[in-house]
């Protein structure tokens, strides 16, 4: 940022006036591997559907008026007898953070609007440290205030962001106030129409991270593209005042290599290695990796593997692989709401392993970082995705910037995770010139940031009688021919499926990104009665037989592991605001179709047939 812009910003900040919203800064790598003061726990909250805490009665933001006072972020709790204050956090209930509000307060189950959070905390501030307020995710838009002063805003419900608060903390008592707004809007990402619950709030961890003045801000340490004996990547320092020495150690591989960062704190690394125990779902080997400089250190657990496609095959560590997958939403159906911790995330991943999976599709947005770290540990390959879903505003430049930012932040956060083999730029988007340009730019962006993984999207299909054709033009730019198909549910019926044939117009591996049918757990009838377990069971039998006919079929992620909540599923008898395509119900019950897929995976020959 140019000097004069910095000065203007400083002046505006001093007078607490923000003429425009300052977007969050670059996000540090592996924040939770550092010294942290967790801000998880009880936060008082105020429901504010009319944004009384943000706008005056002429709809002008309090924080952009002179002096910036008047909003709930002032956090006035003991006014004198002459001061009229129409809020008070001290007398409000609390929400648990991390956690969406919908599943914690019955008044908020369907709530789409503004809600304020407040958290008091103490810091024993050290002069030789930097301090960052780090949010793992807030859905959807938030404005953040520290000790009554605005420190920034963020948009995007599933990616992390942070603010440097080194100069804004009090030594001792502090309070942070966050205004969250989860109202769906046409030009946002996702747009207004989705098939998942619009969980609002501070849905993932919040922490105050401290670092030395010069610290390791980012790093990528992975195998070079298609080179199984060269580790390469980069280290990015922040705050370095000289060209610092950086050391990378992987003791188990007898690696201790040092490099010198340039004047910008950046250095590319390239380390020849021998005898790597390659990461795979069967052998999810992770190495302790230590990165250090004169003043800082961070450590991580990293797996090393190669992934590529050759014609219609997918090659993991030099061997052909079949992706035995399942789709997963970020939701704990047993207790409701977003997955919150290692415990419930591990449970979901173990359910996928028990089903016989070696692969999962994390639909339709960036999931919790813990999901990726546990996929590394448990041994599940991952399709990661951004919520470019259905009818996005393809012609809106701000919409594109938002989508690209969510994509880039997700890739930056998870670039060291061996489990991630595919970056997906979207799902089931209607073919048009504008959509092809928008998503084509996203594909180019992925390849520019990370050329070591595959790029995909859930493409569209064409149908003519019993002929299904896959020729979505976006496929030309992708590594996989991936598509959703709902034969036997949204079109045709299970017993008709054997008559269908697929023509795939790409010489690429075919990975079915979705197929599924609803069944209400415990509802039994003959197999052409929709909503019955028998219908779903026959559907899976015939789907699998139909798909097996596809030359180049190299994987699938049936929709979906567990029933999940959706505002679009109103049938009071069979759905009751649940999408019932799960193989497991929201009570943990395995439906009959579960065993059809489990048996198919158990007997599936991984190598190309
Ligand atoms: C679509 C979409 C899913 C949705 C599913 C369904 O393919 O990608 O997000 O839940 O169909 O209709 O159940």
CSV table of C-alpha atoms in Angstrom, one decimal, residues 225-226 305-321 323 421-422 447 451-456 475-482 506-511 552 554-555 608:
chain,number,residue,atom,x,y,z
A,225,UNK,CA,4.8,-31.8,-9.1
A,226,UNK,CA,5.2,-35.4,-10.2
A,305,UNK,CA,2.5,-38.1,-2.1
A,306,UNK,CA,2.1,-37.5,-5.8
A,307,UNK,CA,-1.2,-37.3,-7.7
A,308,UNK,CA,-1.8,-37.0,-11.4
A,309,UNK,CA,-4.1,-38.3,-14.2
A,310,UNK,CA,-2.9,-40.2,-17.3
A,311,UNK,CA,-5.7,-40.4,-19.9
A,312,UNK,CA,-8.6,-42.0,-18.1
A,313,UNK,CA,-6.7,-43.1,-15.0
A,314,UNK,CA,-5.9,-41.4,-11.7
A,315,UNK,CA,-2.4,-42.2,-10.4
A,316,UNK,CA,-1.5,-41.9,-6.7
A,317,UNK,CA,2.2,-42.4,-5.9
A,318,UNK,CA,2.6,-44.1,-9.3
A,319,UNK,CA,-0.3,-46.5,-8.9
A,320,UNK,CA,-3.8,-46.5,-10.4
A,321,UNK,CA,-6.4,-45.7,-7.8
A,323,UNK,CA,-11.8,-43.1,-5.5
A,421,UNK,CA,-6.0,-34.2,-4.1
A,422,UNK,CA,-8.6,-32.1,-5.9
A,447,UNK,CA,-3.4,-23.6,-11.4
A,451,UNK,CA,-0.1,-26.8,-9.9
A,452,UNK,CA,0.4,-30.0,-7.7
A,453,UNK,CA,-3.2,-31.0,-7.4
A,454,UNK,CA,-6.1,-31.9,-9.8
A,455,UNK,CA,-8.8,-29.3,-10.6
A,456,UNK,CA,-12.4,-30.3,-11.0
A,475,UNK,CA,-14.6,-30.0,-18.9
A,476,UNK,CA,-12.0,-29.0,-21.4
A,477,UNK,CA,-10.1,-27.0,-18.7
A,478,UNK,CA,-10.5,-29.6,-15.9
A,479,UNK,CA,-8.5,-32.8,-15.0
A,480,UNK,CA,-11.6,-34.9,-14.3
A,481,UNK,CA,-14.9,-35.6,-16.1
A,482,UNK,CA,-16.9,-35.1,-12.9
A,506,UNK,CA,-13.5,-36.3,-22.6
A,507,UNK,CA,-10.5,-38.5,-22.5
A,508,UNK,CA,-10.3,-38.0,-18.7
A,509,UNK,CA,-11.0,-40.1,-15.6
A,510,UNK,CA,-14.7,-40.2,-14.7
A,511,UNK,CA,-15.5,-39.4,-11.1
A,552,UNK,CA,-12.9,-44.7,-17.4
A,554,UNK,CA,-12.4,-44.1,-11.6
A,555,UNK,CA,-14.4,-42.9,-8.6
A,608,UNK,CA,-7.9,-50.0,-13.6
